Every structure is written in structure tokens, then in C-alpha cells.
Amino acid sequence: MPEFPLPVTQIAQLLGIPEGALRTLMAEKGDEPGDPTLVGLTVEQAARRLGIGRTKMYEYVSSGEISSVKIGSLRRIPAAAVGEFLARRYRATDFDAAA
């Protein structure tokens, strides 16, 4: 498993998810590193971070499941909202029951 320069244990604790699950998500996110300093993500960037499609991300934004803001004519998703969304979905899902 690749090494991550972030305090993954602390991040997992803050999100309320197992460290192993977070490391797996980070390892599976793809080859494109992105810019970790961005605080406002495009819908495409947020979707890529979650490993979902752009259309599904727009559904989550439209329904209010994931927070977003308009800046002029642009739609941006706060980077923190991606982690919060994932943590909420994790708590609502029973990963142990999946086979």
C-alpha cells in the first residue's frame, strides 16, 4: 500500500471511519493527484475524489445531500463537504454486511 503524507489515522478518527477503509479509498482514487490545497472543488473534481460520475454528483448537489455554493456563475463544492458526505454515507451503510 502506498505511503500517504497525511495523518491518516487522525483523519479517519475525525470522519468516524476505520483507518483501513480510508486508506483503501485513498489508494483507489486513481492516478490523478489533484490539488489538495483547493477549498472549492468543481463538480467534476468532487466526483473524482469520491470515485463517482459527474451526473451522480450533480444529483447529490441538486438534492442537497452534498453542500455547494454559487460563485458568480460557477458552482463549487467545499472540499470539506466531500469528507462530510462520505462520513455520513459510511455511517448509514453497513460495510460488514457486504460480501
mmCIF file of C-alpha atoms in Angstrom, residues 35-69:
data_model
loop_
_atom_site.group_PDB
_atom_site.id
_atom_site.type_symbol
_atom_site.label_atom_id
_atom_site.label_comp_id
_atom_site.label_asym_id
_atom_site.label_seq_id
_atom_site.Cartn_x
_atom_site.Cartn_y
_atom_site.Cartn_z
ATOM 1 C CA ASP A 35 -4.582 19.870 -5.915
ATOM 2 C CA PRO A 36 -5.014 19.175 -2.188
ATOM 3 C CA THR A 37 -4.928 22.917 -1.436
ATOM 4 C CA LEU A 38 -8.194 23.648 -3.278
ATOM 5 C CA VAL A 39 -11.020 24.511 -0.917
ATOM 6 C CA GLY A 40 -13.672 24.932 -3.617
ATOM 7 C CA LEU A 41 -13.945 21.988 -5.990
ATOM 8 C CA THR A 42 -15.751 21.772 -9.303
ATOM 9 C CA VAL A 43 -18.439 19.126 -9.530
ATOM 10 C CA GLU A 44 -16.065 17.045 -11.647
ATOM 11 C CA GLN A 45 -13.229 17.317 -9.112
ATOM 12 C CA ALA A 46 -15.508 16.385 -6.215
ATOM 13 C CA ALA A 47 -16.902 13.437 -8.185
ATOM 14 C CA ARG A 48 -13.386 12.239 -8.959
ATOM 15 C CA ARG A 49 -12.420 12.412 -5.282
ATOM 16 C CA LEU A 50 -15.372 10.172 -4.432
ATOM 17 C CA GLY A 51 -14.877 7.907 -7.425
ATOM 18 C CA ILE A 52 -18.351 8.561 -8.810
ATOM 19 C CA GLY A 53 -19.654 10.028 -12.044
ATOM 20 C CA ARG A 54 -20.349 13.676 -12.711
ATOM 21 C CA THR A 55 -24.064 13.044 -13.216
ATOM 22 C CA LYS A 56 -24.403 11.311 -9.844
ATOM 23 C CA MET A 57 -22.545 14.180 -8.166
ATOM 24 C CA TYR A 58 -24.985 16.661 -9.740
ATOM 25 C CA GLU A 59 -27.839 14.569 -8.303
ATOM 26 C CA TYR A 60 -26.308 14.816 -4.816
ATOM 27 C CA VAL A 61 -25.791 18.571 -5.227
ATOM 28 C CA SER A 62 -29.354 19.113 -6.518
ATOM 29 C CA SER A 63 -30.870 17.110 -3.669
ATOM 30 C CA GLY A 64 -28.773 18.955 -1.075
ATOM 31 C CA GLU A 65 -27.026 15.768 0.084
ATOM 32 C CA ILE A 66 -23.714 17.466 -0.601
ATOM 33 C CA SER A 67 -23.216 21.171 0.043
ATOM 34 C CA SER A 68 -22.340 23.555 -2.752
ATOM 35 C CA VAL A 69 -22.171 27.293 -3.349
#
